[in-house]
mmCIF file of C-alpha atoms in Angstrom:
data_model
loop_
_atom_site.group_PDB
_atom_site.id
_atom_site.type_symbol
_atom_site.label_atom_id
_atom_site.label_comp_id
_atom_site.label_asym_id
_atom_site.label_seq_id
_atom_site.Cartn_x
_atom_site.Cartn_y
_atom_site.Cartn_z
ATOM 1 C CA UNK X 536 81.298 93.550 51.920
ATOM 2 C CA UNK X 537 84.638 94.809 52.599
ATOM 3 C CA UNK X 538 83.343 98.404 51.989
ATOM 4 C CA UNK X 539 80.337 97.949 54.679
ATOM 5 C CA UNK X 540 83.399 96.795 57.023
ATOM 6 C CA UNK X 541 85.196 99.921 56.542
ATOM 7 C CA UNK X 542 82.018 102.085 56.624
ATOM 8 C CA UNK X 543 80.671 100.462 59.954
ATOM 9 C CA UNK X 544 84.282 100.654 61.346
ATOM 10 C CA UNK X 545 84.399 104.485 60.489
ATOM 11 C CA UNK X 546 81.025 105.479 62.157
ATOM 12 C CA UNK X 547 82.132 103.343 65.460
ATOM 13 C CA UNK X 548 84.827 105.486 65.309
ATOM 14 C CA UNK X 549 83.319 108.795 64.927
ATOM 15 C CA UNK X 550 80.211 107.676 67.498
ATOM 16 C CA UNK X 551 83.177 106.556 69.975
ATOM 17 C CA UNK X 552 84.638 109.968 69.629
ATOM 18 C CA UNK X 553 81.031 111.995 69.573
ATOM 19 C CA UNK X 554 80.098 110.178 72.834
ATOM 20 C CA UNK X 555 83.668 111.390 74.250
ATOM 21 C CA UNK X 556 83.102 115.151 73.532
ATOM 22 C CA UNK X 557 79.725 115.058 75.755
ATOM 23 C CA UNK X 558 81.502 114.658 79.159
ATOM 24 C CA UNK X 559 81.518 118.052 80.917
ATOM 25 C CA UNK X 560 85.165 117.442 81.754
ATOM 26 C CA UNK X 561 86.786 117.249 78.495
ATOM 27 C CA UNK X 562 89.602 120.436 78.192
ATOM 28 C CA UNK X 563 90.587 122.464 75.388
ATOM 29 C CA UNK X 564 93.711 120.461 74.394
ATOM 30 C CA UNK X 565 91.647 116.934 75.139
ATOM 31 C CA UNK X 566 88.726 118.399 72.487
ATOM 32 C CA UNK X 567 91.952 119.222 70.031
ATOM 33 C CA UNK X 568 92.971 115.709 70.217
ATOM 34 C CA UNK X 569 89.793 114.094 69.778
ATOM 35 C CA UNK X 570 89.522 116.663 66.764
ATOM 36 C CA UNK X 571 92.708 115.958 65.158
ATOM 37 C CA UNK X 572 91.351 111.794 65.860
ATOM 38 C CA UNK X 573 88.247 112.840 64.100
ATOM 39 C CA UNK X 574 90.339 114.166 60.894
ATOM 40 C CA UNK X 575 92.948 111.075 61.143
ATOM 41 C CA UNK X 576 89.537 108.817 61.078
ATOM 42 C CA UNK X 577 87.875 110.473 57.871
ATOM 43 C CA UNK X 578 91.579 110.610 56.280
ATOM 44 C CA UNK X 579 92.003 106.585 56.895
ATOM 45 C CA UNK X 580 88.516 106.138 55.588
ATOM 46 C CA UNK X 581 88.939 107.716 52.581
ATOM 47 C CA UNK X 582 92.693 106.095 52.434
ATOM 48 C CA UNK X 583 90.977 102.360 52.851
ATOM 49 C CA UNK X 584 87.836 102.930 50.401
ATOM 50 C CA UNK X 585 90.339 104.149 47.608
ATOM 51 C CA UNK X 586 92.786 101.510 48.213
ATOM 52 C CA UNK X 587 90.873 98.642 48.866
ATOM 53 C CA UNK X 588 91.748 95.317 47.613
ATOM 54 C CA UNK X 589 89.501 94.099 44.726
ATOM 55 C CA UNK X 590 87.921 90.542 45.047
ATOM 56 C CA UNK X 591 90.465 89.502 41.998
ATOM 57 C CA UNK X 592 93.307 90.676 43.810
ATOM 58 C CA UNK X 593 92.170 88.667 46.775
ATOM 59 C CA UNK X 594 91.699 85.427 44.570
ATOM 60 C CA UNK X 595 94.999 86.006 42.986
ATOM 61 C CA UNK X 596 96.917 85.740 46.646
ATOM 62 C CA UNK X 597 94.954 82.926 47.678
ATOM 63 C CA UNK X 598 95.688 81.158 44.872
ATOM 64 C CA UNK X 599 99.114 82.133 45.262
ATOM 65 C CA UNK X 600 99.296 81.234 48.901
ATOM 66 C CA UNK X 601 100.908 77.493 49.104
ATOM 67 C CA UNK X 602 99.152 74.941 50.178
ATOM 68 C CA UNK X 603 99.907 71.885 52.601
ATOM 69 C CA UNK X 604 98.255 68.371 53.160
ATOM 70 C CA UNK X 605 99.832 65.438 55.439
ATOM 71 C CA UNK X 606 99.649 61.662 54.352
ATOM 72 C CA UNK X 607 100.960 60.242 57.658
ATOM 73 C CA UNK X 608 104.903 60.670 57.174
ATOM 74 C CA UNK X 609 104.959 62.739 54.035
ATOM 75 C CA UNK X 610 104.070 66.295 53.702
ATOM 76 C CA UNK X 611 102.459 67.807 50.304
ATOM 77 C CA UNK X 612 103.136 71.379 49.330
ATOM 78 C CA UNK X 613 101.291 72.994 46.364
ATOM 79 C CA UNK X 614 100.162 75.923 45.101
ATOM 80 C CA UNK X 615 100.533 78.461 42.119
ATOM 81 C CA UNK X 616 103.962 80.092 41.236
ATOM 82 C CA UNK X 617 102.445 82.693 39.036
ATOM 83 C CA UNK X 618 98.727 83.559 38.441
ATOM 84 C CA UNK X 619 97.364 85.772 35.637
ATOM 85 C CA UNK X 620 94.619 84.804 33.661
ATOM 86 C CA UNK X 621 95.478 87.520 31.121
ATOM 87 C CA UNK X 622 98.892 86.570 30.530
ATOM 88 C CA UNK X 623 99.243 82.694 30.975
ATOM 89 C CA UNK X 624 94.894 82.121 30.236
ATOM 90 C CA UNK X 625 94.281 78.611 31.559
ATOM 91 C CA UNK X 626 97.372 77.525 31.995
ATOM 92 C CA UNK X 627 99.137 79.409 35.014
ATOM 93 C CA UNK X 628 102.376 77.520 36.059
ATOM 94 C CA UNK X 629 101.972 75.166 39.382
ATOM 95 C CA UNK X 630 104.391 73.344 41.603
ATOM 96 C CA UNK X 631 103.800 70.132 43.793
ATOM 97 C CA UNK X 632 106.769 68.826 46.604
ATOM 98 C CA UNK X 633 106.540 65.932 48.484
ATOM 99 C CA UNK X 634 108.676 65.840 51.751
ATOM 100 C CA UNK X 635 109.485 63.052 54.106
ATOM 101 C CA UNK X 636 111.547 64.271 57.342
ATOM 102 C CA UNK X 637 111.572 67.415 56.085
ATOM 103 C CA UNK X 638 113.473 66.352 52.849
ATOM 104 C CA UNK X 639 111.773 66.776 49.618
ATOM 105 C CA UNK X 640 111.766 63.314 47.738
ATOM 106 C CA UNK X 641 109.612 64.515 44.755
ATOM 107 C CA UNK X 642 108.492 67.683 42.965
ATOM 108 C CA UNK X 643 106.210 68.354 39.896
ATOM 109 C CA UNK X 644 105.026 70.965 37.817
ATOM 110 C CA UNK X 645 101.735 71.864 36.269
ATOM 111 C CA UNK X 646 99.852 74.411 34.129
ATOM 112 C CA UNK X 647 96.076 75.080 35.444
ATOM 113 C CA UNK X 648 93.935 77.703 36.495
ATOM 114 C CA UNK X 649 91.327 78.070 39.401
ATOM 115 C CA UNK X 650 91.272 76.718 42.587
ATOM 116 C CA UNK X 651 93.556 73.587 43.592
ATOM 117 C CA UNK X 652 92.346 70.851 45.508
ATOM 118 C CA UNK X 653 93.539 67.599 47.284
ATOM 119 C CA UNK X 654 92.377 64.220 47.675
ATOM 120 C CA UNK X 655 93.813 61.661 49.540
ATOM 121 C CA UNK X 656 92.681 58.122 48.016
ATOM 122 C CA UNK X 657 94.232 55.803 50.716
ATOM 123 C CA UNK X 658 96.191 52.770 50.798
ATOM 124 C CA UNK X 659 95.451 50.033 48.565
ATOM 125 C CA UNK X 660 97.271 46.853 48.214
ATOM 126 C CA UNK X 661 98.152 47.114 44.250
ATOM 127 C CA UNK X 662 101.520 44.671 43.895
ATOM 128 C CA UNK X 663 102.645 46.000 47.327
ATOM 129 C CA UNK X 664 100.682 48.818 49.823
ATOM 130 C CA UNK X 665 100.947 52.059 48.065
ATOM 131 C CA UNK X 666 99.407 55.449 48.852
ATOM 132 C CA UNK X 667 97.271 57.389 45.893
ATOM 133 C CA UNK X 668 96.399 60.690 45.945
ATOM 134 C CA UNK X 669 94.910 63.469 43.803
ATOM 135 C CA UNK X 670 95.402 66.914 42.635
ATOM 136 C CA UNK X 671 92.722 69.168 40.968
ATOM 137 C CA UNK X 672 92.674 72.201 39.345
ATOM 138 C CA UNK X 673 90.113 74.200 37.036
ATOM 139 C CA UNK X 674 86.534 74.289 37.305
ATOM 140 C CA UNK X 675 84.053 71.994 36.109
ATOM 141 C CA UNK X 676 81.073 74.179 34.494
ATOM 142 C CA UNK X 677 80.113 75.755 31.402
ATOM 143 C CA UNK X 678 82.977 75.161 28.923
ATOM 144 C CA UNK X 679 85.409 74.989 31.692
ATOM 145 C CA UNK X 680 87.585 72.078 32.326
ATOM 146 C CA UNK X 681 88.595 70.705 35.735
ATOM 147 C CA UNK X 682 91.525 68.440 35.706
ATOM 148 C CA UNK X 683 92.525 65.751 38.331
ATOM 149 C CA UNK X 684 96.526 64.133 38.381
ATOM 150 C CA UNK X 685 96.860 60.856 40.039
ATOM 151 C CA UNK X 686 99.773 60.155 41.999
ATOM 152 C CA UNK X 687 100.965 56.673 43.868
ATOM 153 C CA UNK X 688 103.589 56.489 46.470
ATOM 154 C CA UNK X 689 105.636 53.128 47.290
ATOM 155 C CA UNK X 690 106.564 51.918 50.483
ATOM 156 C CA UNK X 691 110.079 52.815 49.428
ATOM 157 C CA UNK X 692 109.426 56.343 49.264
ATOM 158 C CA UNK X 693 108.991 56.126 45.265
ATOM 159 C CA UNK X 694 106.540 58.416 44.065
ATOM 160 C CA UNK X 695 104.808 58.329 40.003
ATOM 161 C CA UNK X 696 102.829 60.933 38.318
ATOM 162 C CA UNK X 697 100.061 58.581 36.784
ATOM 163 C CA UNK X 698 98.298 60.375 34.725
ATOM 164 C CA UNK X 699 95.865 63.606 34.377
ATOM 165 C CA UNK X 700 91.985 62.747 33.541
ATOM 166 C CA UNK X 701 89.449 65.395 32.853
ATOM 167 C CA UNK X 702 86.046 66.322 32.940
ATOM 168 C CA UNK X 703 83.632 69.481 31.594
ATOM 169 C CA UNK X 704 80.175 70.394 30.557
ATOM 170 C CA UNK X 705 79.381 72.413 27.216
ATOM 171 C CA UNK X 706 77.859 75.701 27.705
ATOM 172 C CA UNK X 707 74.840 74.778 25.769
ATOM 173 C CA UNK X 708 74.397 71.713 27.999
ATOM 174 C CA UNK X 709 74.619 69.275 24.931
ATOM 175 C CA UNK X 710 77.161 67.034 26.242
ATOM 176 C CA UNK X 711 79.410 66.520 29.309
ATOM 177 C CA UNK X 712 82.705 64.540 30.121
ATOM 178 C CA UNK X 713 83.407 62.729 33.227
ATOM 179 C CA UNK X 714 85.300 59.985 34.687
ATOM 180 C CA UNK X 715 85.206 57.363 37.311
ATOM 181 C CA UNK X 716 88.300 55.374 39.030
ATOM 182 C CA UNK X 717 88.166 52.139 41.226
ATOM 183 C CA UNK X 718 90.696 49.279 42.043
ATOM 184 C CA UNK X 719 89.738 45.976 40.763
ATOM 185 C CA UNK X 720 90.149 42.735 42.590
ATOM 186 C CA UNK X 721 92.595 40.295 40.429
ATOM 187 C CA UNK X 722 95.474 37.879 42.021
ATOM 188 C CA UNK X 723 93.796 36.686 45.213
ATOM 189 C CA UNK X 724 91.118 38.832 45.475
ATOM 190 C CA UNK X 725 93.765 42.183 46.058
ATOM 191 C CA UNK X 726 93.056 44.599 43.715
ATOM 192 C CA UNK X 727 96.446 45.013 41.354
ATOM 193 C CA UNK X 728 95.237 47.795 39.022
ATOM 194 C CA UNK X 729 94.075 51.246 39.423
ATOM 195 C CA UNK X 730 91.137 51.664 36.469
ATOM 196 C CA UNK X 731 89.605 54.891 35.108
ATOM 197 C CA UNK X 732 86.815 55.345 32.918
ATOM 198 C CA UNK X 733 86.457 58.179 30.843
ATOM 199 C CA UNK X 734 82.755 58.973 29.532
ATOM 200 C CA UNK X 735 81.299 61.392 27.148
ATOM 201 C CA UNK X 736 77.550 61.880 27.826
ATOM 202 C CA UNK X 737 75.078 63.075 25.080
ATOM 203 C CA UNK X 738 72.208 65.054 26.941
ATOM 204 C CA UNK X 739 70.074 64.908 23.848
ATOM 205 C CA UNK X 740 70.274 61.426 23.469
ATOM 206 C CA UNK X 741 70.937 62.028 19.599
ATOM 207 C CA UNK X 742 74.212 60.067 19.840
ATOM 208 C CA UNK X 743 75.386 56.959 21.284
ATOM 209 C CA UNK X 744 77.171 57.876 24.829
ATOM 210 C CA UNK X 745 81.126 56.594 24.632
ATOM 211 C CA UNK X 746 83.526 55.710 27.046
ATOM 212 C CA UNK X 747 87.024 54.516 26.879
ATOM 213 C CA UNK X 748 89.254 52.231 29.968
ATOM 214 C CA UNK X 749 92.177 52.965 30.972
ATOM 215 C CA UNK X 750 94.304 50.553 33.323
ATOM 216 C CA UNK X 751 97.195 51.247 35.284
ATOM 217 C CA UNK X 752 99.068 47.996 36.171
ATOM 218 C CA UNK X 753 101.527 47.830 39.174
ATOM 219 C CA UNK X 754 104.497 45.902 39.389
ATOM 220 C CA UNK X 755 106.660 46.630 42.157
ATOM 221 C CA UNK X 756 107.466 50.419 42.464
ATOM 222 C CA UNK X 757 106.718 50.507 38.387
ATOM 223 C CA UNK X 758 103.872 50.950 36.500
ATOM 224 C CA UNK X 759 102.448 50.491 32.928
ATOM 225 C CA UNK X 760 99.119 52.350 31.314
ATOM 226 C CA UNK X 761 97.038 50.360 29.024
ATOM 227 C CA UNK X 762 94.405 52.131 27.076
ATOM 228 C CA UNK X 763 91.618 49.598 26.078
ATOM 229 C CA UNK X 764 90.319 51.946 23.644
ATOM 230 C CA UNK X 765 90.240 55.095 21.684
ATOM 231 C CA UNK X 766 86.679 56.489 21.320
ATOM 232 C CA UNK X 767 86.450 59.610 22.615
ATOM 233 C CA UNK X 768 89.289 60.997 20.940
ATOM 234 C CA UNK X 769 87.565 59.729 17.670
ATOM 235 C CA UNK X 770 85.293 61.582 18.646
ATOM 236 C CA UNK X 771 86.742 65.085 19.078
#
């Protein structure tokens, strides 16, 4: 696509020069100027073609560009600090930082790959009104994994990294793993827990689908994790 753009740009330059040389009032010196411009255009065109940025380089540049998201009074910044799959594989170093009033109040690191996506889950009354969000990295595809890291922000600006949950599909289409999350309604019909259900599906139906339930219970600005079963680990 970029080479096509360069070619179109080059020929537009040449056509402009050709049209200008057709005027009868051009002096000899002006012709020399146009000739030099044509030579410069050819040289620029050749340079662009020889040094055009590859798609991989552009993607890496995009991945290394810091991203920003806003959650009310909070500014969330995240990105990769380095990206080279030949060197790091699927564990490229990345960061997440949260600011309030231009002051950093939380930081975290991760090892990931592919695009980063951010999801604002909104506020939920889980033993106090808390704000939840997710940072995703990776790609859910054939034998590739996408990881989702959950965070919550308490009204007193305490920020917690809750846990990582992931999804993937096998290259042969035999099985896939995914998760769903929801907030439960206990205590006077107010949700007090974040519940994540991780599932493993067998598409040939030659094995029974299995799942695990993980419960995040909040008490003030603290939380505890209770895994009700461990079926998926046993199946690995």
